[in-house]
Amino acid sequence: MKALAAHRRHPIMGLVLLLLALGVVGGVYGVATTAPSSADTALVGDQTQIEEGRRLYLEGCSSCHGLNAEGGSAGPTLIGVGAAAVHFQVATGRMPLAAPGAQAPVKDAIYTSEETLQMAAYIASLAPGPAIPTAEQIDYTDADIAEGGVLFRINCAQCHQAAGQGGALTQGKYAPSLMSATPQEIYEAMLTGPQNMPIFADTTLPTPDKQAIIAYVVDLQQAPSPGGLSLGRLGPVVEGLFLWTAVFAALIGAAVWIGMRAR
Amino acid sequence: MSSDLTPRSDGSPEATGAHGVVSGSGVNDRLARPDYAGPGALPLAAVDHTPRRSDLYPKAARRVERQITLMFLLSMLMAVLFIVGYVAIDVGTEIYIPVLGGVGFQNLVLGVTFGLGVFLIGAGAIQWAKKLMPDVEVVQDRHPLPSTPTEDAKAAEQYQRGKEESGFAAYRIMRRTLIGALALFPIPLVVLVRDMWTNDDPALAGQSPAEILSSTAWTGGLRIVTDGTFQPLRPADIPVGGLVSALPENIEEIQKEAHNLNERGKSAIILVRMDPEDIRAQQGEGWDYQGILAYSKICTHVGCPIALYEHRTHHLLCPCHQSTFDLADAGNVIFGPAARSMPQLPIGVDEEGFLVAASDFNQPVGPSFWERG
Ligand code: FES
């Protein structure tokens, strides 16, 4: 402390404090992620599509999920997960995994949307499961955003945070931010429960409710931030941290300048 | 400021003068002070004086003067720009700024101009004081903290006199009853605090707070409905891996009658469904229905509503302080500060095939309280 006090009045201290403040702000801000590509909606596949999908599956997926999608120690069975699950996982780049780990992160999709649909058709042909939602199902234009907000806070906010920014789960897993999720991905995620997300089936959360939730999330995605620097919309804890670090550092810097001996 | 009552025993000055150095602190006497040379005349410090450039060169002084004037002028400009921004910029206009992202243009202009306007006035004033006002180093002494022995003695004497004159020591019974009265006086307030909770609900009349906290709206045969949409549920509606936030079917009537959300807060549950083989333990034999388990939604630590359910690990995580409950293992705490497992609600189906509660919880939900034991 003595040494620190001795250097307090050094002209370079102001600069150091400023850099410190900037570093903290930058770190807080750097939590944003990038958008995955979206894919078109398509329906049931024909035989050639299924065969092509099987070929792609054997190449890219079978080492973890088994030659017949029966699952193994490295990956769960895909029998009965349905086309929607395949489309969600592959189109958002979550599958195939780059490396085993707690979380399957979003990355650039490896397969084209056509290949994705072929694989989805193959998995769907093994056993019935949730189909890829139709354009009507994900059409949220008439949905009630306020109602969607209520349902979002009851069913989704506990993990994805009230403003859809995502949040931590146990042991390195996390609920991702929804800021770049497309309506189709949101629908598919609710329908299939990817990774550790529970399933919100159409029986307990019918299509109009899902549309309302999508409308709310889209509204969140488009909501402006008039003050700029939304700090990830993480709420008062982050805002307080910002105040106590960056703003206080600036104030201390000003105090140091005021106290500096004029020359 | 030296005391009028007790002249200091020592403090003889060694040197004073307008530009001299004062070293009045007697080494032996810690109560000694430098000589007091009248109001406003502070003793000068024993440090080397380095003159500022603006003291040495008139040119430098003029430059500083120009700088400060410029700051004040800029501040005026900011005030004008603020008004221009307020009038001329449309409230809805958004612009993109790197790092900040999309920002309301008017917000930005108002903030920057007003902030700079104030800042420049302050910065100019400080520059003025630092560069142009007289530059002398002075020492401002702290008062010595301890009182002088004379002051101590005087205080002790006054205390003694007060004690004798009031008779506080002499009238023993009066003294003791006064202490007793003062001790009892706050107790009525504590009694009021006990009854600060209100109970408008006739159904709960006569129950103590502990009793009210210990039971919820659930009773045997009461249907389970989804939270938000209030739909009754059939077992087949919930797939394995599914999660439903739910309430008792009569919750809306209860709320209307009670004019509060207390019952909703206590009776909120989550339903999860897992492969029956995954269930290692429950809080009661057969409390599930074909792998559908109902647990309270209220954390047993300090009562956050929780539904962070990981359907592959069956862990339920509380975001408030990271308590983790294993719903496959009777809701036991596997991590975090919660001291009790998550209360489980026994469920079944009615004749029409809808999910119902089999009874109320068999233990209070939510955080611990005194009488819960
Ligand atoms: S309230 Fe759940 S861990 Fe504290």
Short mmCIF file of C-alpha atoms in Angstrom, two decimals, chain A:
data_model
loop_
_atom_site.label_atom_id
_atom_site.label_comp_id
_atom_site.label_asym_id
_atom_site.label_seq_id
_atom_site.Cartn_x
_atom_site.Cartn_y
_atom_site.Cartn_z
CA MET A 1 0.00 0.00 0.00
CA LYS A 2 2.86 2.34 0.82
CA ALA A 3 4.32 1.89 -2.60
CA LEU A 4 0.95 2.44 -4.20
CA ALA A 5 0.42 5.60 -2.23
CA ALA A 6 3.82 6.88 -3.23
CA HIS A 7 3.00 6.52 -6.93
CA ARG A 8 -0.50 7.86 -6.58
CA ARG A 9 0.41 11.28 -7.81
CA HIS A 10 2.46 10.12 -10.72
CA PRO A 11 1.09 11.65 -13.94
CA ILE A 12 0.78 8.20 -15.49
CA MET A 13 -1.72 7.11 -12.83
CA GLY A 14 -4.59 8.86 -14.58
CA LEU A 15 -3.86 6.89 -17.72
CA VAL A 16 -3.54 3.64 -15.80
CA LEU A 17 -6.90 4.17 -14.16
CA LEU A 18 -8.50 4.98 -17.47
CA LEU A 19 -7.11 1.82 -19.07
CA LEU A 20 -8.29 -0.21 -16.11
CA ALA A 21 -11.78 1.19 -16.47
CA LEU A 22 -11.83 0.54 -20.19
CA GLY A 23 -10.64 -3.02 -19.67
CA VAL A 24 -13.45 -3.75 -17.25
CA VAL A 25 -16.06 -2.28 -19.54
CA GLY A 26 -14.73 -4.25 -22.48
CA GLY A 27 -14.77 -7.47 -20.51
CA VAL A 28 -18.36 -7.00 -19.43
CA TYR A 29 -19.38 -6.12 -22.93
CA GLY A 30 -17.68 -9.06 -24.57
CA VAL A 31 -20.44 -11.54 -23.76
CA ALA A 32 -22.28 -11.14 -27.05
CA THR A 33 -22.40 -14.08 -29.47
CA THR A 34 -22.92 -14.28 -33.19
CA ALA A 35 -25.87 -15.42 -35.19
CA PRO A 36 -26.24 -18.88 -36.67
CA SER A 37 -27.64 -19.21 -40.14
CA SER A 38 -31.28 -20.08 -40.53
CA ALA A 39 -32.67 -22.78 -42.73
CA ASP A 40 -35.82 -23.10 -44.75
CA THR A 41 -38.73 -25.10 -43.57
CA ALA A 42 -39.51 -28.26 -45.45
CA LEU A 43 -41.66 -31.27 -44.82
CA VAL A 44 -41.50 -35.03 -44.97
CA GLY A 45 -38.79 -36.56 -47.05
CA ASP A 46 -39.03 -39.06 -49.86
CA GLN A 47 -36.99 -42.23 -50.19
CA THR A 48 -33.94 -40.75 -51.92
CA GLN A 49 -33.81 -38.01 -49.31
CA ILE A 50 -33.87 -40.63 -46.56
CA GLU A 51 -31.09 -42.64 -48.19
CA GLU A 52 -28.95 -39.58 -48.73
CA GLY A 53 -29.59 -38.65 -45.11
CA ARG A 54 -28.54 -42.10 -43.95
CA ARG A 55 -25.28 -41.76 -45.85
CA LEU A 56 -24.58 -38.39 -44.26
CA TYR A 57 -25.55 -39.79 -40.88
CA LEU A 58 -23.14 -42.72 -41.14
CA GLU A 59 -20.37 -40.35 -42.13
CA GLY A 60 -20.89 -37.58 -39.65
CA CYS A 61 -22.91 -38.78 -36.68
CA SER A 62 -22.68 -42.54 -36.26
CA SER A 63 -19.39 -42.51 -34.36
CA CYS A 64 -21.19 -41.11 -31.32
CA HIS A 65 -24.84 -41.95 -31.89
CA GLY A 66 -24.26 -45.51 -33.18
CA LEU A 67 -24.58 -47.09 -36.61
CA ASN A 68 -28.33 -47.44 -36.22
CA ALA A 69 -28.84 -44.29 -34.14
CA GLU A 70 -29.23 -46.52 -31.11
CA GLY A 71 -26.92 -44.30 -29.04
CA GLY A 72 -23.83 -45.14 -27.07
CA SER A 73 -21.65 -43.86 -24.31
CA ALA A 74 -20.70 -40.80 -26.36
CA GLY A 75 -24.16 -39.76 -27.49
CA PRO A 76 -27.84 -40.45 -26.79
CA THR A 77 -30.09 -42.52 -29.02
CA LEU A 78 -31.71 -40.60 -31.85
CA ILE A 79 -34.57 -43.02 -32.35
CA GLY A 80 -37.79 -41.09 -31.86
CA VAL A 81 -36.20 -37.65 -31.44
CA GLY A 82 -37.87 -36.60 -34.69
CA ALA A 83 -36.90 -34.37 -37.58
CA ALA A 84 -37.30 -31.20 -35.52
CA ALA A 85 -34.51 -32.21 -33.13
CA VAL A 86 -32.13 -33.00 -35.99
CA HIS A 87 -32.90 -29.78 -37.76
CA PHE A 88 -32.41 -27.73 -34.59
CA GLN A 89 -29.12 -29.36 -33.66
CA VAL A 90 -27.55 -29.38 -37.10
CA ALA A 91 -28.85 -26.08 -38.50
CA THR A 92 -27.59 -24.14 -35.47
CA GLY A 93 -24.21 -25.87 -35.77
CA ARG A 94 -24.53 -27.48 -32.33
CA MET A 95 -24.12 -30.89 -33.94
CA PRO A 96 -21.78 -32.40 -34.90
CA LEU A 97 -19.88 -31.50 -31.75
CA ALA A 98 -16.43 -30.02 -32.24
CA ALA A 99 -15.28 -31.59 -28.97
CA PRO A 100 -17.01 -33.42 -26.13
CA GLY A 101 -17.86 -31.09 -23.26
CA ALA A 102 -20.53 -29.87 -20.92
CA GLN A 103 -22.21 -27.75 -23.55
CA ALA A 104 -22.91 -28.07 -27.27
CA PRO A 105 -22.19 -24.50 -28.38
CA VAL A 106 -23.70 -22.75 -31.37
CA LYS A 107 -21.31 -22.52 -34.30
CA ASP A 108 -21.43 -22.14 -38.06
CA ALA A 109 -23.50 -24.95 -39.55
CA ILE A 110 -21.42 -27.61 -41.25
CA TYR A 111 -24.16 -29.02 -43.46
CA THR A 112 -26.22 -27.17 -46.03
CA SER A 113 -29.89 -26.78 -45.30
CA GLU A 114 -30.61 -29.47 -47.90
CA GLU A 115 -28.27 -31.95 -46.23
CA THR A 116 -29.74 -31.06 -42.86
CA LEU A 117 -33.22 -31.88 -44.11
CA GLN A 118 -31.95 -35.19 -45.56
CA MET A 119 -30.55 -36.22 -42.20
CA ALA A 120 -33.74 -35.09 -40.50
CA ALA A 121 -35.73 -37.24 -42.90
CA TYR A 122 -33.55 -40.25 -42.15
CA ILE A 123 -33.93 -39.91 -38.38
CA ALA A 124 -37.67 -39.30 -38.74
CA SER A 125 -37.94 -42.52 -40.77
CA LEU A 126 -36.58 -44.58 -37.86
CA ALA A 127 -39.41 -43.81 -35.44
CA PRO A 128 -42.13 -41.20 -35.13
CA GLY A 129 -41.08 -37.99 -33.40
CA PRO A 130 -41.77 -34.25 -33.54
CA ALA A 131 -41.73 -33.00 -37.14
CA ILE A 132 -40.11 -29.79 -38.27
CA PRO A 133 -42.71 -27.08 -37.57
CA THR A 134 -44.56 -25.76 -40.57
CA ALA A 135 -44.51 -22.15 -41.69
CA GLU A 136 -48.01 -21.73 -40.25
CA GLN A 137 -46.97 -23.09 -36.90
CA ILE A 138 -44.18 -20.59 -36.50
CA ASP A 139 -46.16 -17.67 -37.89
CA TYR A 140 -46.35 -15.39 -34.90
CA THR A 141 -47.75 -12.30 -36.61
CA ASP A 142 -51.14 -12.52 -34.86
CA ALA A 143 -49.74 -13.64 -31.52
CA ASP A 144 -50.18 -11.64 -28.33
CA ILE A 145 -46.79 -10.34 -27.17
CA ALA A 146 -48.04 -9.55 -23.66
CA GLU A 147 -49.37 -13.07 -23.24
CA GLY A 148 -46.10 -14.37 -24.65
CA GLY A 149 -44.27 -12.35 -22.00
CA VAL A 150 -46.31 -13.98 -19.24
CA LEU A 151 -45.66 -17.47 -20.61
CA PHE A 152 -42.00 -16.68 -21.18
CA ARG A 153 -41.55 -15.61 -17.57
CA ILE A 154 -43.33 -18.72 -16.29
CA ASN A 155 -41.66 -21.26 -18.54
CA CYS A 156 -38.44 -19.87 -20.01
CA ALA A 157 -37.08 -16.98 -17.97
CA GLN A 158 -35.73 -19.17 -15.18
CA CYS A 159 -32.96 -20.39 -17.47
CA HIS A 160 -32.86 -17.96 -20.40
CA GLN A 161 -33.21 -14.84 -18.19
CA ALA A 162 -36.14 -12.43 -18.34
CA ALA A 163 -34.65 -10.57 -21.31
CA GLY A 164 -33.61 -13.76 -23.11
CA GLN A 165 -29.91 -13.25 -22.50
CA GLY A 166 -29.26 -16.80 -21.28
CA GLY A 167 -27.72 -17.91 -18.02
CA ALA A 168 -25.59 -20.49 -16.24
CA LEU A 169 -26.70 -24.01 -15.36
CA THR A 170 -24.83 -26.61 -13.34
CA GLN A 171 -21.29 -27.80 -13.98
CA GLY A 172 -20.35 -25.69 -16.97
CA LYS A 173 -23.62 -26.02 -18.83
CA TYR A 174 -25.54 -22.92 -19.76
CA ALA A 175 -28.82 -21.83 -21.28
CA PRO A 176 -27.86 -19.89 -24.41
CA SER A 177 -28.89 -16.36 -25.24
CA LEU A 178 -31.98 -16.17 -27.44
CA MET A 179 -30.93 -12.96 -29.14
CA SER A 180 -30.01 -14.68 -32.39
CA ALA A 181 -32.49 -17.56 -32.35
CA THR A 182 -34.92 -17.71 -35.27
CA PRO A 183 -38.63 -18.38 -34.70
CA GLN A 184 -38.17 -21.84 -36.16
CA GLU A 185 -35.31 -22.65 -33.80
CA ILE A 186 -37.28 -21.39 -30.81
CA TYR A 187 -40.24 -23.55 -31.77
CA GLU A 188 -38.04 -26.60 -32.35
CA ALA A 189 -36.22 -26.14 -29.07
CA MET A 190 -39.47 -26.03 -27.09
CA LEU A 191 -40.73 -29.05 -28.98
CA THR A 192 -37.68 -31.26 -28.63
CA GLY A 193 -35.82 -30.15 -25.52
CA PRO A 194 -32.27 -29.98 -26.87
CA GLN A 195 -29.44 -30.98 -24.51
CA ASN A 196 -30.68 -30.36 -20.96
CA MET A 197 -33.61 -28.16 -21.85
CA PRO A 198 -36.86 -29.85 -20.83
CA ILE A 199 -39.55 -30.49 -23.42
CA PHE A 200 -42.46 -28.07 -23.67
CA ALA A 201 -44.74 -30.29 -25.74
CA ASP A 202 -47.66 -29.03 -27.82
CA THR A 203 -49.92 -30.81 -25.33
CA THR A 204 -48.91 -28.64 -22.40
CA LEU A 205 -47.90 -25.53 -24.37
CA PRO A 206 -50.09 -25.51 -27.49
CA THR A 207 -49.05 -23.89 -30.76
CA PRO A 208 -50.73 -20.49 -30.09
CA ASP A 209 -48.85 -20.26 -26.80
CA LYS A 210 -45.58 -21.10 -28.51
CA GLN A 211 -46.31 -18.44 -31.14
CA ALA A 212 -46.92 -15.91 -28.37
CA ILE A 213 -43.59 -16.81 -26.80
CA ILE A 214 -41.85 -16.47 -30.16
CA ALA A 215 -43.47 -13.07 -30.67
CA TYR A 216 -42.16 -11.99 -27.29
CA VAL A 217 -38.63 -13.22 -27.98
CA VAL A 218 -38.59 -11.54 -31.40
CA ASP A 219 -39.77 -8.36 -29.70
CA LEU A 220 -36.91 -8.68 -27.22
CA GLN A 221 -34.47 -9.19 -30.08
CA GLN A 222 -35.67 -6.04 -31.80
CA ALA A 223 -36.09 -3.90 -28.71
CA PRO A 224 -33.96 -0.77 -29.00
CA SER A 225 -31.62 0.29 -26.26
CA PRO A 226 -31.88 4.08 -26.32
CA GLY A 227 -29.12 4.60 -23.80
CA GLY A 228 -26.70 2.37 -25.69
CA LEU A 229 -24.36 0.02 -23.82
CA SER A 230 -27.08 -2.29 -22.53
CA LEU A 231 -24.45 -4.31 -20.60
CA GLY A 232 -26.01 -7.51 -21.85
CA ARG A 233 -29.33 -6.50 -20.26
CA LEU A 234 -28.28 -8.58 -17.33
CA GLY A 235 -29.89 -6.27 -14.83
CA PRO A 236 -28.97 -4.38 -11.70
CA VAL A 237 -26.04 -6.55 -10.62
CA VAL A 238 -24.11 -5.86 -13.79
CA GLU A 239 -25.13 -2.23 -13.86
CA GLY A 240 -24.00 -1.85 -10.26
CA LEU A 241 -20.72 -3.57 -11.03
CA PHE A 242 -20.19 -1.21 -13.93
CA LEU A 243 -20.84 1.78 -11.69
CA TRP A 244 -18.59 0.57 -8.92
CA THR A 245 -15.70 -0.24 -11.22
CA ALA A 246 -15.68 1.86 -14.36
CA VAL A 247 -17.41 4.96 -13.06
CA PHE A 248 -15.62 4.89 -9.73
CA ALA A 249 -12.30 4.46 -11.50
CA ALA A 250 -13.10 7.55 -13.56
CA LEU A 251 -13.99 9.51 -10.42
CA ILE A 252 -10.83 8.42 -8.67
CA GLY A 253 -8.89 9.41 -11.76
CA ALA A 254 -10.46 12.86 -11.59
CA ALA A 255 -9.64 13.14 -7.90
CA VAL A 256 -6.04 12.20 -8.57
CA TRP A 257 -5.82 14.87 -11.23
CA ILE A 258 -7.30 17.50 -8.92
CA GLY A 259 -4.76 16.60 -6.22
CA MET A 260 -1.78 16.56 -8.54
CA ARG A 261 0.77 19.31 -7.99
CA ALA A 262 0.75 21.88 -10.74
CA ARG A 263 3.97 22.49 -12.60
#
